[in-house]
Amino acid sequence: MAFYFKEPSRTFSEYLLVPGYSSTESTPENVTLKTPLVKFKKGEESAITMNIPMVSAIMQSVSGDEMAVALAKEGGISFIYGSQTIEEEAAMVAKVKATKAGFVPSDSNLKPTDTLADVIALKKKNGHGTIAITEDGTAEGKMVGVVTSRDYRVSRMDKTTKIESFMTPFAKLITGKDGISLSEANDIIWDNKLNALPIIDDNQRLKYFVFRKDYDSHKENPNELLDSDKSYVVGAGINTRDYAERVPALVKAGADVLCIDSSEGFSEWQRLTLKWIQENYGDTVKCGAGNVVDREGFRFLAEAGADFIKVGIGGGSICITREQKGIGRGQATALQEVARARDEYYAETGVYVPICSDGGIVHDYHMTLALAMGSDFIMLGRYFSRFDESPTKKINVNGQYMKEYWGEGSARARNWQRYDTGGEEEGLSFVEGVDSYVPYAGSLKDNVSLTLSKIKHTMCNCGALTIPELQEKAKITLVSATSLVEGGAHDVVVKEGNYTNKND
């Protein structure tokens, strides 16, 4: 006979936090949002700790290399999408890892025999005013000069003029040696009044640029998440089909953590994938798994060796799994049960397996609720898709700027490899995601800063200065439909443009 849960499954919007005692220490500047990403044993620390509890979703329309760098600067992690070729995904990971804090790989390169027209076209394409000139026009070629806007006047020069005639030659450049520290590079920049410092190796090949403008940026990002080499931390998505080829390529490219991207994680396919990683890499390669919505699913993946476990099926804004298949569970209820299972497992084994709430976030306060209910961190798709740094274009739709946003289960993504129960490469028999637009919201930094401010203020209202303390002290209440109306602006005429309660 079928099993029936006694209680209905609920969403975050059905709950509110009840304030707790706030001491004089309960101020936002005293709040820390550090949180473990991967499992650890009692008495030890997680091999990877994030400075904020936010990761970007494994999606084509969300997590590219630009998103990964921007989010790592704020203290979180992006998981580069796996629904692309192995070579393309590995290249994205490598690009992020090559971007050390303050050290920027050159993506604007030309050769001496190119022309002013090429300079203008490249500047229009990439928006960069500094162009490295190498013998073969590649970032890896021997550096022979630099072109900046000071080297040419478009109105006074023929566009067929060769670069070699107006570039600043290498002999006149002040450069730094590969291996130099960021502090030393900035000293050279300031002592010589430079805007950019090329960093070269012993063979005169360009490795990075350090820019004067990034000095202030570095100071503005005290939470940036770096590895031991001062490169940004980045994750990558894998599937249960080609992991034997994809994982080695991603590890070689420098991925700090992997995650199985699947529509449903309670499967033998995921156990086999985790087993293969453990047999070939031991504990050196960290890999999350999911998604699950109950205790059984969590236990299965924890015992299979997952380093963290994602919670949620059908709660994403572009996900129609529940509509198509009748599979899923309200995100708040699923998270509560899995959090209890996580704590039980820790008590039994002494191994803490972090859980990630994936889906169901509509308002910023939902993130605080997710943390209070037991989530160690939150995976977000729509939230990040709205920003400049997402891989999609900003377009004008009926007078409003929007960004495209589509699900990995949509016909557009054609990500058949995330479905473990069938499907061929030629296509899916039906979709589980939609193709949509989301309102453009500007830069990641501005939006994340605002969201984190809300989380910290709410935690202070609960008398909590850390996420574990929030989970221990939080008082959570169900709310009625009438209470939901009462909680927003009501019985007034709101002036246009000065109020929104959604994070979009």
mmCIF file of N, CA, C and O in Angstrom, residues 70 383 386-389 440-449:
data_model
loop_
_atom_site.group_PDB
_atom_site.id
_atom_site.type_symbol
_atom_site.label_atom_id
_atom_site.label_comp_id
_atom_site.label_asym_id
_atom_site.label_seq_id
_atom_site.Cartn_x
_atom_site.Cartn_y
_atom_site.Cartn_z
ATOM 1 N N ALA A 70 32.756 36.803 -10.345
ATOM 2 C CA ALA A 70 32.017 37.829 -9.599
ATOM 3 C C ALA A 70 31.505 37.295 -8.270
ATOM 4 O O ALA A 70 31.566 37.982 -7.244
ATOM 5 N N TYR A 383 17.650 34.129 -9.263
ATOM 6 C CA TYR A 383 18.252 35.259 -8.556
ATOM 7 C C TYR A 383 19.492 35.762 -9.289
ATOM 8 O O TYR A 383 19.637 36.970 -9.548
ATOM 9 N N ARG A 386 19.541 37.332 -13.311
ATOM 10 C CA ARG A 386 19.124 38.708 -13.592
ATOM 11 C C ARG A 386 20.281 39.684 -13.716
ATOM 12 O O ARG A 386 20.104 40.832 -14.110
ATOM 13 N N PHE A 387 21.493 39.233 -13.390
ATOM 14 C CA PHE A 387 22.608 40.160 -13.237
ATOM 15 C C PHE A 387 23.444 40.299 -14.507
ATOM 16 O O PHE A 387 23.410 39.451 -15.393
ATOM 17 N N ASP A 388 24.239 41.356 -14.538
ATOM 18 C CA ASP A 388 25.136 41.604 -15.672
ATOM 19 C C ASP A 388 26.024 40.402 -15.951
ATOM 20 O O ASP A 388 26.352 40.118 -17.105
ATOM 21 N N GLU A 389 26.438 39.704 -14.898
ATOM 22 C CA GLU A 389 27.451 38.658 -15.032
ATOM 23 C C GLU A 389 26.909 37.321 -15.523
ATOM 24 O O GLU A 389 27.681 36.401 -15.787
ATOM 25 N N TYR A 440 15.886 42.517 -15.647
ATOM 26 C CA TYR A 440 17.300 42.829 -15.452
ATOM 27 C C TYR A 440 17.467 43.600 -14.154
ATOM 28 O O TYR A 440 16.699 44.519 -13.835
ATOM 29 N N ALA A 441 18.492 43.237 -13.364
ATOM 30 C CA ALA A 441 18.641 43.825 -12.028
ATOM 31 C C ALA A 441 19.969 44.527 -11.802
ATOM 32 O O ALA A 441 20.202 45.041 -10.700
ATOM 33 N N GLY A 442 20.874 44.551 -12.788
ATOM 34 C CA GLY A 442 22.140 45.253 -12.601
ATOM 35 C C GLY A 442 23.275 44.338 -12.208
ATOM 36 O O GLY A 442 23.333 43.175 -12.617
ATOM 37 N N SER A 443 24.193 44.843 -11.397
ATOM 38 C CA SER A 443 25.394 44.093 -11.066
ATOM 39 C C SER A 443 25.153 43.109 -9.930
ATOM 40 O O SER A 443 24.309 43.321 -9.058
ATOM 41 N N LEU A 444 25.921 42.035 -9.935
ATOM 42 C CA LEU A 444 25.840 41.042 -8.867
ATOM 43 C C LEU A 444 26.200 41.668 -7.529
ATOM 44 O O LEU A 444 25.517 41.452 -6.527
ATOM 45 N N LYS A 445 27.265 42.421 -7.499
ATOM 46 C CA LYS A 445 27.769 42.969 -6.232
ATOM 47 C C LYS A 445 26.710 43.792 -5.512
ATOM 48 O O LYS A 445 26.477 43.614 -4.307
ATOM 49 N N ASP A 446 26.050 44.688 -6.233
ATOM 50 C CA ASP A 446 25.062 45.557 -5.601
ATOM 51 C C ASP A 446 23.899 44.750 -5.031
ATOM 52 O O ASP A 446 23.423 45.005 -3.921
ATOM 53 N N ASN A 447 23.421 43.780 -5.789
ATOM 54 C CA ASN A 447 22.274 42.995 -5.360
ATOM 55 C C ASN A 447 22.610 42.042 -4.222
ATOM 56 O O ASN A 447 21.848 41.911 -3.255
ATOM 57 N N VAL A 448 23.750 41.375 -4.322
ATOM 58 C CA VAL A 448 24.145 40.448 -3.257
ATOM 59 C C VAL A 448 24.382 41.204 -1.953
ATOM 60 O O VAL A 448 24.004 40.740 -0.873
ATOM 61 N N SER A 449 24.993 42.371 -2.038
ATOM 62 C CA SER A 449 25.235 43.170 -0.834
ATOM 63 C C SER A 449 23.930 43.507 -0.127
ATOM 64 O O SER A 449 23.834 43.428 1.106
#
